[in-house]
One Martini backbone bead per residue (centre of mass of N, CA, C, O) as a GRO file, in nm:
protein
  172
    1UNK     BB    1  -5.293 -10.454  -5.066
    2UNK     BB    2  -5.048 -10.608  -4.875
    3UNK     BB    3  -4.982 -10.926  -5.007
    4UNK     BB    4  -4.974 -11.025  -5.321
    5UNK     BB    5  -4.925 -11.310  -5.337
    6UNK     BB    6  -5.158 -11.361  -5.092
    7UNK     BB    7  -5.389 -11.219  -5.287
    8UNK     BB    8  -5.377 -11.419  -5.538
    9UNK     BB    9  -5.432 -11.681  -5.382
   10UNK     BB   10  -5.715 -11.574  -5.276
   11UNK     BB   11  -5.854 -11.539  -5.528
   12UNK     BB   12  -5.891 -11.810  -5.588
   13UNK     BB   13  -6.052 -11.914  -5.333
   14UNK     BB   14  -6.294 -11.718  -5.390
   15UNK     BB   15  -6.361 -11.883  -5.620
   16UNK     BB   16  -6.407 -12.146  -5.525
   17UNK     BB   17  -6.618 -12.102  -5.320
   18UNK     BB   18  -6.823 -11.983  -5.526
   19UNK     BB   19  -6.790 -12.147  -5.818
   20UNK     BB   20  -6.633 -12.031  -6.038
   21UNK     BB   21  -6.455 -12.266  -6.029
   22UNK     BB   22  -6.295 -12.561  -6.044
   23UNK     BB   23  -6.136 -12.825  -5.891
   24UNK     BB   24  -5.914 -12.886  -6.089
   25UNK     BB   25  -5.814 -12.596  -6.163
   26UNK     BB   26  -5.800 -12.574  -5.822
   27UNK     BB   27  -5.532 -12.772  -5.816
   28UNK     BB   28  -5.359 -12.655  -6.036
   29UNK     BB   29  -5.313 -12.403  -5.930
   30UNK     BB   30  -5.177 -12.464  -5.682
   31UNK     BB   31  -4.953 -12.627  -5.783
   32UNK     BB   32  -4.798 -12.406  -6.008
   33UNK     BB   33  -4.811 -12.194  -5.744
   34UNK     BB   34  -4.739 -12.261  -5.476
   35UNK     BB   35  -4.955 -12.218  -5.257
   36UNK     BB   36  -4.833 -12.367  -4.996
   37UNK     BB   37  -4.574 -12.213  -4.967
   38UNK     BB   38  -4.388 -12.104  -4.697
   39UNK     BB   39  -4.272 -11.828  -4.888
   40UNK     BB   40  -4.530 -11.661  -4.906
   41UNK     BB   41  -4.459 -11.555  -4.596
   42UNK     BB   42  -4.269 -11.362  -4.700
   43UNK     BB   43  -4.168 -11.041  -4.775
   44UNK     BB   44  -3.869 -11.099  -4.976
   45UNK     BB   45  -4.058 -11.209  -5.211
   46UNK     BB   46  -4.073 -11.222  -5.498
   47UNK     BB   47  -4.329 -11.245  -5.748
   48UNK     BB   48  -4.343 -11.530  -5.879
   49UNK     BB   49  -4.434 -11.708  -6.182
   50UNK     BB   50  -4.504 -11.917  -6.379
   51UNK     BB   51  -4.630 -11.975  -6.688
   52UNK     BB   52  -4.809 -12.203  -6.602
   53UNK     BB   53  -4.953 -12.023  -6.432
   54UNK     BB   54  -5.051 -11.788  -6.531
   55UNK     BB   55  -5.233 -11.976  -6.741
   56UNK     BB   56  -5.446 -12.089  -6.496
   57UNK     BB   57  -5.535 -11.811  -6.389
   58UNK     BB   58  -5.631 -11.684  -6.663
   59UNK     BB   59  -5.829 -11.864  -6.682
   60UNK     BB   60  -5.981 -11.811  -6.450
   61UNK     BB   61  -6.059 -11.532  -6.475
   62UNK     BB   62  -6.254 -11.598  -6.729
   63UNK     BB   63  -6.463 -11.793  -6.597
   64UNK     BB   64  -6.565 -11.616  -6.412
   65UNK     BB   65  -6.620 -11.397  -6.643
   66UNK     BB   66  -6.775 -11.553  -6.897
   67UNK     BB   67  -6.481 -11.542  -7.084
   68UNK     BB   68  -6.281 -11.454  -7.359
   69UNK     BB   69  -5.992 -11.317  -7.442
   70UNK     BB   70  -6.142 -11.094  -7.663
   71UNK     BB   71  -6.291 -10.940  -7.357
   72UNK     BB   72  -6.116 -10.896  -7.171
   73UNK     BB   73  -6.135 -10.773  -6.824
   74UNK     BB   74  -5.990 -10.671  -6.516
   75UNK     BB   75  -6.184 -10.510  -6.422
   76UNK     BB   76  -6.444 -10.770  -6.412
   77UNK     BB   77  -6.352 -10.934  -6.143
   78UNK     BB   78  -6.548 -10.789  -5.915
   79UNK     BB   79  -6.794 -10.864  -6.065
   80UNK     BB   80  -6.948 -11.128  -5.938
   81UNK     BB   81  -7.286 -11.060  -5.943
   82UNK     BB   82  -7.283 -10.937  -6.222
   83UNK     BB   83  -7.333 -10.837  -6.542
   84UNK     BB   84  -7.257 -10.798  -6.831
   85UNK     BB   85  -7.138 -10.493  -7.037
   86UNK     BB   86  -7.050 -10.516  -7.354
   87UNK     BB   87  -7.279 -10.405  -7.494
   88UNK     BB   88  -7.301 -10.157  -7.335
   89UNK     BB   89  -6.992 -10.027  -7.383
   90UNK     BB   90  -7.023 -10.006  -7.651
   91UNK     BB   91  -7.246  -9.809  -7.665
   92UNK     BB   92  -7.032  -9.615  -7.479
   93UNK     BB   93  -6.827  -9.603  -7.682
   94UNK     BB   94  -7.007  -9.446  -7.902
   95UNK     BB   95  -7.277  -9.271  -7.797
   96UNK     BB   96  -7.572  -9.392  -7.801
   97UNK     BB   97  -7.562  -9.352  -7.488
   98UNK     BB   98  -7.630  -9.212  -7.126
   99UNK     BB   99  -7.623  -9.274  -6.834
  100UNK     BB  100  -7.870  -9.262  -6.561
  101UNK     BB  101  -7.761  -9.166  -6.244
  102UNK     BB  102  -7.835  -9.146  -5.911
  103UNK     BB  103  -7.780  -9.392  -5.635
  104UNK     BB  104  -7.636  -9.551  -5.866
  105UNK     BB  105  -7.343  -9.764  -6.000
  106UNK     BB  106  -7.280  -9.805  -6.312
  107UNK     BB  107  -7.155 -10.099  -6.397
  108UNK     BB  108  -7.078 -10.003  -6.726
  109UNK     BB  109  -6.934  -9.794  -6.637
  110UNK     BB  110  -6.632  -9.636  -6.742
  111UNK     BB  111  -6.468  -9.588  -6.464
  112UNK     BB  112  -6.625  -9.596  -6.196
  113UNK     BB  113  -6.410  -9.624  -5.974
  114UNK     BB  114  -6.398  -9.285  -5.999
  115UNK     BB  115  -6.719  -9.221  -5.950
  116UNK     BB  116  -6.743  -9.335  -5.661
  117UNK     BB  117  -6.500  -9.203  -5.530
  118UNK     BB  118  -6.639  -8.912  -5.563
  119UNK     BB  119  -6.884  -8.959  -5.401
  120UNK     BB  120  -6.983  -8.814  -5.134
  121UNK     BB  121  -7.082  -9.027  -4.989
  122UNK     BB  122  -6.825  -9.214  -5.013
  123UNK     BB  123  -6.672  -9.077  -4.838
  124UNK     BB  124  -6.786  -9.047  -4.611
  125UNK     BB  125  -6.817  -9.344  -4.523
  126UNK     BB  126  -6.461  -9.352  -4.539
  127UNK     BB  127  -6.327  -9.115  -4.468
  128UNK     BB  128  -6.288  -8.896  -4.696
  129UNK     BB  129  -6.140  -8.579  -4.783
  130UNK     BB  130  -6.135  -8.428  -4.522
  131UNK     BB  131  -5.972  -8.188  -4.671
  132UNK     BB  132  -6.102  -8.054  -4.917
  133UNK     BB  133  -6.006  -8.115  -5.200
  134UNK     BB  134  -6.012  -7.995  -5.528
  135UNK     BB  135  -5.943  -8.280  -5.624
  136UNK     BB  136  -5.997  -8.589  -5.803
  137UNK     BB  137  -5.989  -8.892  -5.770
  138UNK     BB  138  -5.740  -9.156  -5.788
  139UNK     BB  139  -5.571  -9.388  -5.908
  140UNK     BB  140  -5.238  -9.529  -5.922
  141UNK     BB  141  -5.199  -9.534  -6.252
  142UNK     BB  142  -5.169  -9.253  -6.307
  143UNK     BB  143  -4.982  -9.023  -6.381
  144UNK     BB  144  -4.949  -8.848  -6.072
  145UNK     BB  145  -4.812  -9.144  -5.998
  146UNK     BB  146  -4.542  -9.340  -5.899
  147UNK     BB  147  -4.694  -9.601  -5.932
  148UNK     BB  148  -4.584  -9.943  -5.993
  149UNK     BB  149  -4.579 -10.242  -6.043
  150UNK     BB  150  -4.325 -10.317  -5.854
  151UNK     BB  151  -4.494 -10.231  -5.611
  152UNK     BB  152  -4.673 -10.487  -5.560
  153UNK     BB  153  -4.434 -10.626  -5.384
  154UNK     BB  154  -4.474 -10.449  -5.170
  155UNK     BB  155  -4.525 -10.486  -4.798
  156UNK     BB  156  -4.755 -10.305  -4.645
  157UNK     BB  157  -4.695 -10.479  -4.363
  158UNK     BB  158  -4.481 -10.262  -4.258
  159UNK     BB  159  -4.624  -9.988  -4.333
  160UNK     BB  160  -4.805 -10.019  -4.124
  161UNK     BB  161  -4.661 -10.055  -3.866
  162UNK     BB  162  -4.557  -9.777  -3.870
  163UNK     BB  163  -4.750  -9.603  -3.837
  164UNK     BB  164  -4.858  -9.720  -3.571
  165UNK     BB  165  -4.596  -9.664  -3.429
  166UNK     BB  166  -4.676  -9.327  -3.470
  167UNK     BB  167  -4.956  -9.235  -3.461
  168UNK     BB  168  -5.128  -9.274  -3.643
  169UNK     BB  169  -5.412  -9.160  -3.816
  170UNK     BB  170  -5.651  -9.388  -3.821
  171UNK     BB  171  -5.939  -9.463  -4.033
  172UNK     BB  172  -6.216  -9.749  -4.080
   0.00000   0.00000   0.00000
């Protein structure tokens, strides 16, 4: 995430281009978050939506990943190409059985993206690692770092700038 709020409104928008939600929601959605206010473009701009944007951006959400409040789940939104999991996790929640994974990560894997960002090929495609750490890669949100809600409103391309101002060794 560079810049939250253009972040949550490009996120509308490629719902919208895969045909994810429909054009009246994505319209609504627009108008409610003022999607085109030239304000968006400000990094000093603490991100806020009114209620109403939240309650319309929620509903697009629930769409793209065709369910209901009752199963809603954050993590399965950008799996939109894979099919829901939630038999399979019921069932990996229970302890009914344990996938077998070899060269694939199983999307129904609760915490994939744990699971994923620790296999060393993945690490190395990605150039982690490097200086080979001995404990296990980690989300921002574990206990062990100081992230938290309040910063997703900082503007990384500042920090960006700084980074490459200084010569850091950036590698993508």
């Amino acid at each position: 995430m560079l810049r939250k709020k253009l972040d949550d409104i490009t996120k509308i928008d490629f719902f919208f281009s895969w045909e994810m939600i429909n054009i009246s929601l994505y319209n609504e959605i627009k108008k409610e978050c003022n999607a085109i206010g030239k304000n968006n473009y400000f990094s000093s701009i603490k991100t806020t939506w009114s209620e109403k944007c939240k309650k319309v951006v929620f509903e697009a959400d629930l769409a793209t990943i065709k369910t209901d409040a009752h199963n809603y789940s954050p993590q399965k939104l950008f799996d939109v190409f894979c099919p829901l999991c939630a038999k399979n996790e019921l069932n990996l929640n229970f302890r009914k059985h344990v996938p077998i994974i070899s060269t694939e990560v199983d999307m129904c894997l609760p915490l994939r993206v744990q699971f994923y960002f620790n296999l060393l090929e993945v690490q190395k495609a990605f150039h982690g690692n490097q200086t080979n750490l001995s404990y296990r890669w980690q989300g921002c949100f574990t206990a062990n770092f100081k992230y938290n809600e309040a910063d997703k409103d900082f503007n990384m391309l500042l920090g960006l700038k700084n980074l490459l101002q200084q010569l850091f060794p950036l590698q993508f």
